[in-house]
Amino acid sequence: MMQKGKDNSIKYVLKKLDSTYATWFQNSKSFLLIEEPAFEVLKHFSDGIDKKKITTICQEKLGHLEENIPQFVAEIIQHIEYFNDTNNTPAISKKHKVANQNHSESFYSRCVYNLGDEIIEVKYGNEDLEFAVHPLIAHLEISNNTKANHTIDCFIQDNLVISEYNGQLLDAYHKEDFEYFTGGLRQLMYSILYKIDYYDWMAMFHASGIKQKNESILFSAAAGSGKTTISALLKAHGFGYLSDDFIAGDAAGKAYPFPAAISVKEGSVKTLSEFYPELLKTATKKTFIGKEVKYIPINNIDAPNKNGVPVKAFVFVQFVKNGDFVFEKVGKREALQLLLRETWVNPKPEFVSRFFDWIDKLPFYR
């Protein structure tokens, strides 16, 4: 729920998770995790109380915890002012810099895909753009003579990677932020597939996932840490499959499958080929970021998943060669720190509040 100071200048969403106050500031659209003494300062400062008075209050209440209360208060207020400043919003999207999108009518390639019951045409402005998207959904390609009811244009203009949906500007990013471009396209495809507005998802997780009956488990990790391998192994042992490394969460926190191919890195081929023998005959390809992979086509769209799958648990994965198996619970503070590195959260207060509630209810493991 949105919190406001008495002067309305500081607006934030707050959730206590264990002993941590997870705080999202509306002005900067940024997250800050604070503990009890710091929260005391936030509470008073957002109510318009001046630094000197806050220092007196904290000396009376927290003197036994902090030796230098004035310095402590000053540092916390400095943090609050930083996160409350609109100039400190992470400015990844460059959509506002697109003066016009009068791109060339000629494209490098045009592909048509059957995504569930939707036909999508994607036009790629150059080979790199096709290379970044097409291999993961190549198994969904159909005849390009098929009439599409959705059109996505991808092109580069003024050093920006730009995407349009049905002729309207969707987003734009610097070329060095290419992963945001590919993430935005997957989010759009999720929206088309499940008929959920592009701006109505709670979060997009850099995660793989499996399901059984009407529950799912998500696995998050940095690239190469094992989330794809563990999900592929569980799929081979009878679990339903959600996605390889990108999963959408709706307003209720339910996860949705996506029929992108599984990207198997060279280090996992030997392990997975026992269960996916086709890998031994599959050509190795380089991804747009230079990694060598083999693709396992996936078609996992079925009626029971149309409304999403509730998430039962979230597991952080870290493969350690020759290491012992460890499975342990992760506290909410650490879970949120790890999760925010690999997650896009919808920057609307109501969705941030839902995200915090989802974190609060969900068990996390490593």
GROMACS .gro file of C-alpha atoms in nm:
model
  366
    1MET     CA    1   0.000   0.000   0.000
    2MET     CA    2   0.131   0.345  -0.090
    3GLN     CA    3   0.265   0.539   0.209
    4LYS     CA    4   0.283   0.918   0.215
    5GLY     CA    5   0.457   1.166   0.435
    6LYS     CA    6   0.239   1.439   0.582
    7ASP     CA    7   0.369   1.687   0.322
    8ASN     CA    8   0.305   1.433   0.041
    9SER     CA    9   0.660   1.486  -0.093
   10ILE     CA   10   0.777   1.133  -0.013
   11LYS     CA   11   0.566   0.849  -0.153
   12TYR     CA   12   0.667   0.490  -0.111
   13VAL     CA   13   0.538   0.134  -0.092
   14LEU     CA   14   0.644  -0.043   0.226
   15LYS     CA   15   0.637  -0.406   0.338
   16LYS     CA   16   0.795  -0.558   0.646
   17LEU     CA   17   0.959  -0.887   0.553
   18ASP     CA   18   1.100  -1.060   0.860
   19SER     CA   19   1.309  -0.785   1.024
   20THR     CA   20   1.358  -0.590   0.700
   21TYR     CA   21   1.148  -0.306   0.562
   22ALA     CA   22   1.131  -0.345   0.185
   23THR     CA   23   1.072   0.003   0.047
   24TRP     CA   24   0.997   0.119  -0.307
   25PHE     CA   25   1.012   0.490  -0.379
   26GLN     CA   26   0.766   0.616  -0.638
   27ASN     CA   27   0.977   0.911  -0.753
   28SER     CA   28   1.285   0.706  -0.847
   29LYS     CA   29   1.100   0.376  -0.899
   30SER     CA   30   1.378   0.214  -0.697
   31PHE     CA   31   1.396  -0.037  -0.412
   32LEU     CA   32   1.569   0.012  -0.078
   33LEU     CA   33   1.596  -0.245   0.204
   34ILE     CA   34   1.630  -0.097   0.551
   35GLU     CA   35   1.634  -0.225   0.910
   36GLU     CA   36   1.454  -0.095   1.218
   37PRO     CA   37   1.677   0.197   1.323
   38ALA     CA   38   1.685   0.334   0.969
   39PHE     CA   39   1.312   0.285   0.933
   40GLU     CA   40   1.262   0.507   1.237
   41VAL     CA   41   1.435   0.787   1.046
   42LEU     CA   42   1.233   0.725   0.729
   43LYS     CA   43   0.907   0.732   0.922
   44HIS     CA   44   0.980   1.068   1.085
   45PHE     CA   45   1.149   1.232   0.786
   46SER     CA   46   0.858   1.144   0.556
   47ASP     CA   47   0.628   1.310   0.811
   48GLY     CA   48   0.816   1.635   0.762
   49ILE     CA   49   1.009   1.631   1.090
   50ASP     CA   50   1.346   1.810   1.058
   51LYS     CA   51   1.684   1.643   1.098
   52LYS     CA   52   1.757   1.798   1.439
   53LYS     CA   53   1.429   1.676   1.590
   54ILE     CA   54   1.475   1.328   1.437
   55THR     CA   55   1.822   1.312   1.589
   56THR     CA   56   1.678   1.392   1.933
   57ILE     CA   57   1.406   1.128   1.893
   58CYS     CA   58   1.659   0.866   1.785
   59GLN     CA   59   1.900   0.952   2.069
   60GLU     CA   60   1.620   0.892   2.318
   61LYS     CA   61   1.500   0.572   2.155
   62LEU     CA   62   1.810   0.422   1.992
   63GLY     CA   63   2.104   0.560   2.183
   64HIS     CA   64   2.195   0.214   2.307
   65LEU     CA   65   2.215   0.084   1.947
   66GLU     CA   66   2.411   0.357   1.770
   67GLU     CA   67   2.716   0.544   1.903
   68ASN     CA   68   2.699   0.839   1.664
   69ILE     CA   69   2.330   0.918   1.622
   70PRO     CA   70   2.371   1.252   1.436
   71GLN     CA   71   2.593   1.090   1.170
   72PHE     CA   72   2.359   0.789   1.146
   73VAL     CA   73   2.052   1.012   1.097
   74ALA     CA   74   2.231   1.229   0.840
   75GLU     CA   75   2.338   0.925   0.634
   76ILE     CA   76   1.989   0.772   0.634
   77ILE     CA   77   1.830   1.103   0.530
   78GLN     CA   78   2.086   1.130   0.250
   79HIS     CA   79   1.980   0.785   0.126
   80ILE     CA   80   1.612   0.877   0.148
   81GLU     CA   81   1.666   1.201  -0.044
   82TYR     CA   82   1.855   1.013  -0.314
   83PHE     CA   83   1.583   0.751  -0.359
   84ASN     CA   84   1.312   1.017  -0.347
   85ASP     CA   85   1.469   1.215  -0.633
   86THR     CA   86   1.306   1.170  -0.975
   87ASN     CA   87   1.646   1.235  -1.135
   88ASN     CA   88   1.769   0.903  -0.997
   89THR     CA   89   1.520   0.687  -1.184
   90PRO     CA   90   1.703   0.408  -1.372
   91ALA     CA   91   1.661   0.537  -1.729
   92ILE     CA   92   1.693   0.217  -1.932
   93SER     CA   93   1.412   0.283  -2.178
   94LYS     CA   94   1.495   0.544  -2.442
   95LYS     CA   95   1.145   0.553  -2.586
   96HIS     CA   96   1.126   0.926  -2.520
   97LYS     CA   97   1.426   0.981  -2.749
   98VAL     CA   98   1.253   0.840  -3.057
   99ALA     CA   99   1.153   1.155  -3.244
  100ASN     CA  100   0.990   0.954  -3.519
  101GLN     CA  101   1.003   0.596  -3.634
  102ASN     CA  102   1.003   0.644  -4.008
  103HIS     CA  103   1.218   0.340  -4.069
  104SER     CA  104   1.296   0.188  -4.405
  105GLU     CA  105   1.022  -0.030  -4.548
  106SER     CA  106   1.280  -0.294  -4.635
  107PHE     CA  107   1.365  -0.551  -4.368
  108TYR     CA  108   1.636  -0.815  -4.350
  109SER     CA  109   1.380  -1.092  -4.294
  110ARG     CA  110   1.015  -1.159  -4.220
  111CYS     CA  111   0.899  -1.458  -4.012
  112VAL     CA  112   0.550  -1.572  -3.919
  113TYR     CA  113   0.492  -1.774  -3.602
  114ASN     CA  114   0.198  -1.969  -3.463
  115LEU     CA  115   0.189  -1.878  -3.095
  116GLY     CA  116  -0.096  -2.068  -2.932
  117ASP     CA  117  -0.401  -1.956  -3.126
  118GLU     CA  118  -0.236  -1.632  -3.242
  119ILE     CA  119  -0.045  -1.569  -3.567
  120ILE     CA  120   0.241  -1.324  -3.523
  121GLU     CA  121   0.451  -1.165  -3.796
  122VAL     CA  122   0.795  -1.040  -3.690
  123LYS     CA  123   1.003  -0.828  -3.925
  124TYR     CA  124   1.374  -0.805  -3.843
  125GLY     CA  125   1.573  -0.501  -3.952
  126ASN     CA  126   1.905  -0.684  -3.968
  127GLU     CA  127   2.069  -1.022  -3.910
  128ASP     CA  128   2.164  -0.947  -3.547
  129LEU     CA  129   1.802  -0.873  -3.454
  130GLU     CA  130   1.684  -1.197  -3.613
  131PHE     CA  131   1.970  -1.385  -3.446
  132ALA     CA  132   1.863  -1.255  -3.102
  133VAL     CA  133   1.500  -1.369  -3.127
  134HIS     CA  134   1.434  -1.626  -3.397
  135PRO     CA  135   1.635  -1.934  -3.278
  136LEU     CA  136   1.427  -1.960  -2.958
  137ILE     CA  137   1.096  -1.966  -3.147
  138ALA     CA  138   1.208  -2.111  -3.482
  139HIS     CA  139   1.006  -2.428  -3.414
  140LEU     CA  140   0.690  -2.213  -3.411
  141GLU     CA  141   0.754  -2.073  -3.759
  142ILE     CA  142   0.489  -2.134  -4.026
  143SER     CA  143   0.450  -2.031  -4.389
  144ASN     CA  144   0.503  -1.658  -4.432
  145ASN     CA  145   0.207  -1.658  -4.667
  146THR     CA  146  -0.016  -1.700  -4.361
  147LYS     CA  147  -0.204  -1.383  -4.269
  148ALA     CA  148  -0.096  -1.257  -3.927
  149ASN     CA  149  -0.321  -1.076  -3.678
  150HIS     CA  150  -0.024  -0.925  -3.491
  151THR     CA  151   0.279  -0.748  -3.639
  152ILE     CA  152   0.606  -0.669  -3.462
  153ASP     CA  153   0.875  -0.459  -3.633
  154CYS     CA  154   1.231  -0.457  -3.497
  155PHE     CA  155   1.493  -0.218  -3.633
  156ILE     CA  156   1.786   0.004  -3.539
  157GLN     CA  157   1.770   0.380  -3.577
  158ASP     CA  158   2.006   0.645  -3.435
  159ASN     CA  159   2.191   0.379  -3.232
  160LEU     CA  160   1.864   0.269  -3.070
  161VAL     CA  161   1.707  -0.075  -3.095
  162ILE     CA  162   1.340  -0.003  -3.156
  163SER     CA  163   1.033  -0.223  -3.149
  164GLU     CA  164   0.687  -0.145  -3.283
  165TYR     CA  165   0.365  -0.337  -3.228
  166ASN     CA  166   0.094  -0.306  -3.493
  167GLY     CA  167   0.254   0.013  -3.619
  168GLN     CA  168   0.283   0.182  -3.276
  169LEU     CA  169   0.609   0.245  -3.092
  170LEU     CA  170   0.654  -0.016  -2.815
  171ASP     CA  171   0.998   0.071  -2.676
  172ALA     CA  172   1.356   0.166  -2.756
  173TYR     CA  173   1.692   0.087  -2.594
  174HIS     CA  174   2.056   0.164  -2.652
  175LYS     CA  175   2.228  -0.117  -2.840
  176GLU     CA  176   2.436  -0.200  -2.531
  177ASP     CA  177   2.108  -0.271  -2.345
  178PHE     CA  178   2.012  -0.536  -2.598
  179GLU     CA  179   1.884  -0.780  -2.333
  180TYR     CA  180   1.610  -0.531  -2.243
  181PHE     CA  181   1.500  -0.527  -2.605
  182THR     CA  182   1.472  -0.908  -2.617
  183GLY     CA  183   1.299  -0.908  -2.278
  184GLY     CA  184   1.045  -0.654  -2.402
  185LEU     CA  185   0.968  -0.868  -2.708
  186ARG     CA  186   0.909  -1.176  -2.493
  187GLN     CA  187   0.685  -0.973  -2.262
  188LEU     CA  188   0.485  -0.860  -2.566
  189MET     CA  189   0.454  -1.218  -2.690
  190TYR     CA  190   0.336  -1.326  -2.346
  191SER     CA  191   0.073  -1.051  -2.363
  192ILE     CA  192  -0.044  -1.162  -2.706
  193LEU     CA  193  -0.052  -1.529  -2.607
  194TYR     CA  194  -0.245  -1.482  -2.281
  195LYS     CA  195  -0.440  -1.168  -2.374
  196ILE     CA  196  -0.303  -0.971  -2.079
  197ASP     CA  197  -0.213  -0.608  -2.141
  198TYR     CA  198   0.160  -0.542  -2.183
  199TYR     CA  199   0.155  -0.310  -1.880
  200ASP     CA  200  -0.053  -0.538  -1.656
  201TRP     CA  201   0.208  -0.800  -1.564
  202MET     CA  202   0.331  -0.791  -1.205
  203ALA     CA  203   0.684  -0.904  -1.287
  204MET     CA  204   0.911  -1.070  -1.541
  205PHE     CA  205   1.151  -1.321  -1.388
  206HIS     CA  206   1.486  -1.429  -1.528
  207ALA     CA  207   1.403  -1.784  -1.427
  208SER     CA  208   1.322  -2.131  -1.548
  209GLY     CA  209   1.028  -2.325  -1.409
  210ILE     CA  210   0.849  -2.656  -1.379
  211LYS     CA  211   0.499  -2.751  -1.270
  212GLN     CA  212   0.304  -3.044  -1.131
  213LYS     CA  213  -0.074  -3.047  -1.121
  214ASN     CA  214  -0.162  -2.685  -1.044
  215GLU     CA  215   0.159  -2.571  -0.872
  216SER     CA  216   0.493  -2.451  -1.001
  217ILE     CA  217   0.849  -2.401  -0.879
  218LEU     CA  218   1.072  -2.132  -1.027
  219PHE     CA  219   1.452  -2.151  -1.046
  220SER     CA  220   1.658  -1.833  -1.067
  221ALA     CA  221   2.030  -1.800  -1.125
  222ALA     CA  222   2.290  -1.603  -1.312
  223ALA     CA  223   2.363  -1.730  -1.663
  224GLY     CA  224   2.548  -2.063  -1.658
  225SER     CA  225   2.459  -2.146  -1.297
  226GLY     CA  226   2.227  -2.439  -1.373
  227LYS     CA  227   1.865  -2.319  -1.383
  228THR     CA  228   1.808  -2.451  -1.736
  229THR     CA  229   1.974  -2.786  -1.663
  230ILE     CA  230   1.776  -2.855  -1.346
  231SER     CA  231   1.445  -2.767  -1.516
  232ALA     CA  232   1.528  -2.981  -1.821
  233LEU     CA  233   1.616  -3.276  -1.594
  234LEU     CA  234   1.290  -3.240  -1.403
  235LYS     CA  235   1.098  -3.218  -1.732
  236ALA     CA  236   1.262  -3.544  -1.839
  237HIS     CA  237   1.138  -3.701  -1.515
  238GLY     CA  238   0.775  -3.616  -1.580
  239PHE     CA  239   0.726  -3.261  -1.457
  240GLY     CA  240   0.545  -3.006  -1.671
  241TYR     CA  241   0.763  -2.732  -1.818
  242LEU     CA  242   0.711  -2.355  -1.797
  243SER     CA  243   1.008  -2.190  -1.966
  244ASP     CA  244   1.382  -2.188  -2.004
  245ASP     CA  245   1.494  -1.854  -1.863
  246PHE     CA  246   1.214  -1.597  -1.882
  247ILE     CA  247   0.882  -1.631  -1.699
  248ALA     CA  248   0.595  -1.384  -1.666
  249GLY     CA  249   0.407  -1.335  -1.339
  250ASP     CA  250   0.056  -1.187  -1.343
  251ALA     CA  251  -0.112  -0.956  -1.091
  252ALA     CA  252  -0.187  -1.256  -0.866
  253GLY     CA  253   0.172  -1.382  -0.886
  254LYS     CA  254   0.087  -1.683  -1.104
  255ALA     CA  255   0.350  -1.801  -1.352
  256TYR     CA  256   0.283  -1.868  -1.721
  257PRO     CA  257   0.445  -2.115  -1.963
  258PHE     CA  258   0.612  -1.996  -2.281
  259PRO     CA  259   0.701  -2.221  -2.578
  260ALA     CA  260   1.058  -2.098  -2.629
  261ALA     CA  261   1.319  -2.364  -2.703
  262ILE     CA  262   1.541  -2.486  -2.419
  263SER     CA  263   1.893  -2.344  -2.468
  264VAL     CA  264   2.141  -2.614  -2.364
  265LYS     CA  265   2.496  -2.490  -2.316
  266GLU     CA  266   2.786  -2.712  -2.414
  267GLY     CA  267   2.871  -2.795  -2.052
  268SER     CA  268   2.526  -2.954  -2.000
  269VAL     CA  269   2.501  -3.153  -2.325
  270LYS     CA  270   2.662  -3.468  -2.184
  271THR     CA  271   2.433  -3.469  -1.878
  272LEU     CA  272   2.112  -3.396  -2.069
  273SER     CA  273   2.179  -3.613  -2.376
  274GLU     CA  274   2.096  -3.921  -2.168
  275PHE     CA  275   1.738  -3.788  -2.150
  276TYR     CA  276   1.735  -3.589  -2.475
  277PRO     CA  277   1.936  -3.807  -2.719
  278GLU     CA  278   1.849  -3.571  -3.004
  279LEU     CA  279   2.105  -3.330  -2.857
  280LEU     CA  280   2.387  -3.550  -2.991
  281LYS     CA  281   2.265  -3.487  -3.347
  282THR     CA  282   2.161  -3.125  -3.298
  283ALA     CA  283   2.388  -2.859  -3.445
  284THR     CA  284   2.560  -2.624  -3.206
  285LYS     CA  285   2.476  -2.258  -3.260
  286LYS     CA  286   2.610  -1.936  -3.119
  287THR     CA  287   2.369  -1.704  -2.942
  288PHE     CA  288   2.369  -1.329  -3.003
  289ILE     CA  289   2.590  -1.288  -2.693
  290GLY     CA  290   2.843  -1.540  -2.826
  291LYS     CA  291   2.766  -1.849  -2.617
  292GLU     CA  292   2.741  -2.188  -2.789
  293VAL     CA  293   2.414  -2.374  -2.733
  294LYS     CA  294   2.195  -2.650  -2.869
  295TYR     CA  295   1.819  -2.595  -2.884
  296ILE     CA  296   1.545  -2.837  -2.773
  297PRO     CA  297   1.210  -2.727  -2.926
  298ILE     CA  298   0.925  -2.694  -2.676
  299ASN     CA  299   0.550  -2.683  -2.733
  300ASN     CA  300   0.397  -2.646  -2.388
  301ILE     CA  301   0.084  -2.439  -2.443
  302ASP     CA  302  -0.228  -2.618  -2.328
  303ALA     CA  303  -0.568  -2.522  -2.189
  304PRO     CA  304  -0.498  -2.586  -1.816
  305ASN     CA  305  -0.224  -2.322  -1.817
  306LYS     CA  306  -0.424  -2.045  -1.980
  307ASN     CA  307  -0.492  -1.879  -1.644
  308GLY     CA  308  -0.140  -1.927  -1.506
  309VAL     CA  309   0.001  -2.160  -1.243
  310PRO     CA  310   0.035  -2.063  -0.873
  311VAL     CA  311   0.398  -2.060  -0.754
  312LYS     CA  312   0.466  -2.294  -0.463
  313ALA     CA  313   0.834  -2.206  -0.404
  314PHE     CA  314   1.127  -2.016  -0.549
  315VAL     CA  315   1.473  -2.176  -0.561
  316PHE     CA  316   1.805  -2.003  -0.628
  317VAL     CA  317   2.044  -2.234  -0.811
  318GLN     CA  318   2.424  -2.234  -0.810
  319PHE     CA  319   2.608  -2.522  -0.974
  320VAL     CA  320   2.943  -2.602  -0.814
  321LYS     CA  321   3.153  -2.862  -0.994
  322ASN     CA  322   3.239  -3.152  -0.761
  323GLY     CA  323   3.052  -2.974  -0.480
  324ASP     CA  324   2.820  -3.136  -0.227
  325PHE     CA  325   2.445  -3.103  -0.266
  326VAL     CA  326   2.303  -2.835  -0.036
  327PHE     CA  327   1.937  -2.737   0.002
  328GLU     CA  328   1.849  -2.470   0.254
  329LYS     CA  329   1.595  -2.199   0.324
  330VAL     CA  330   1.675  -1.838   0.232
  331GLY     CA  331   1.558  -1.543   0.441
  332LYS     CA  332   1.331  -1.279   0.290
  333ARG     CA  333   1.594  -1.003   0.283
  334GLU     CA  334   1.849  -1.214   0.097
  335ALA     CA  335   1.577  -1.356  -0.129
  336LEU     CA  336   1.463  -1.009  -0.229
  337GLN     CA  337   1.821  -0.893  -0.288
  338LEU     CA  338   1.889  -1.191  -0.515
  339LEU     CA  339   1.554  -1.168  -0.689
  340LEU     CA  340   1.576  -0.798  -0.773
  341ARG     CA  341   1.901  -0.858  -0.964
  342GLU     CA  342   1.719  -1.082  -1.210
  343THR     CA  343   1.363  -0.944  -1.210
  344TRP     CA  344   1.167  -0.662  -1.372
  345VAL     CA  345   0.889  -0.540  -1.141
  346ASN     CA  346   0.601  -0.336  -1.282
  347PRO     CA  347   0.669   0.023  -1.164
  348LYS     CA  348   0.312   0.098  -1.059
  349PRO     CA  349   0.249   0.122  -0.683
  350GLU     CA  350  -0.033  -0.136  -0.685
  351PHE     CA  351   0.188  -0.391  -0.861
  352VAL     CA  352   0.486  -0.324  -0.635
  353SER     CA  353   0.255  -0.383  -0.336
  354ARG     CA  354   0.136  -0.710  -0.490
  355PHE     CA  355   0.497  -0.811  -0.553
  356PHE     CA  356   0.590  -0.749  -0.187
  357ASP     CA  357   0.287  -0.953  -0.070
  358TRP     CA  358   0.389  -1.233  -0.307
  359ILE     CA  359   0.742  -1.233  -0.161
  360ASP     CA  360   0.599  -1.240   0.191
  361LYS     CA  361   0.387  -1.551   0.128
  362LEU     CA  362   0.639  -1.748  -0.078
  363PRO     CA  363   0.911  -1.976   0.064
  364PHE     CA  364   1.258  -1.929  -0.084
  365TYR     CA  365   1.539  -2.185  -0.099
  366ARG     CA  366   1.891  -2.220  -0.230
   0.00000   0.00000   0.00000
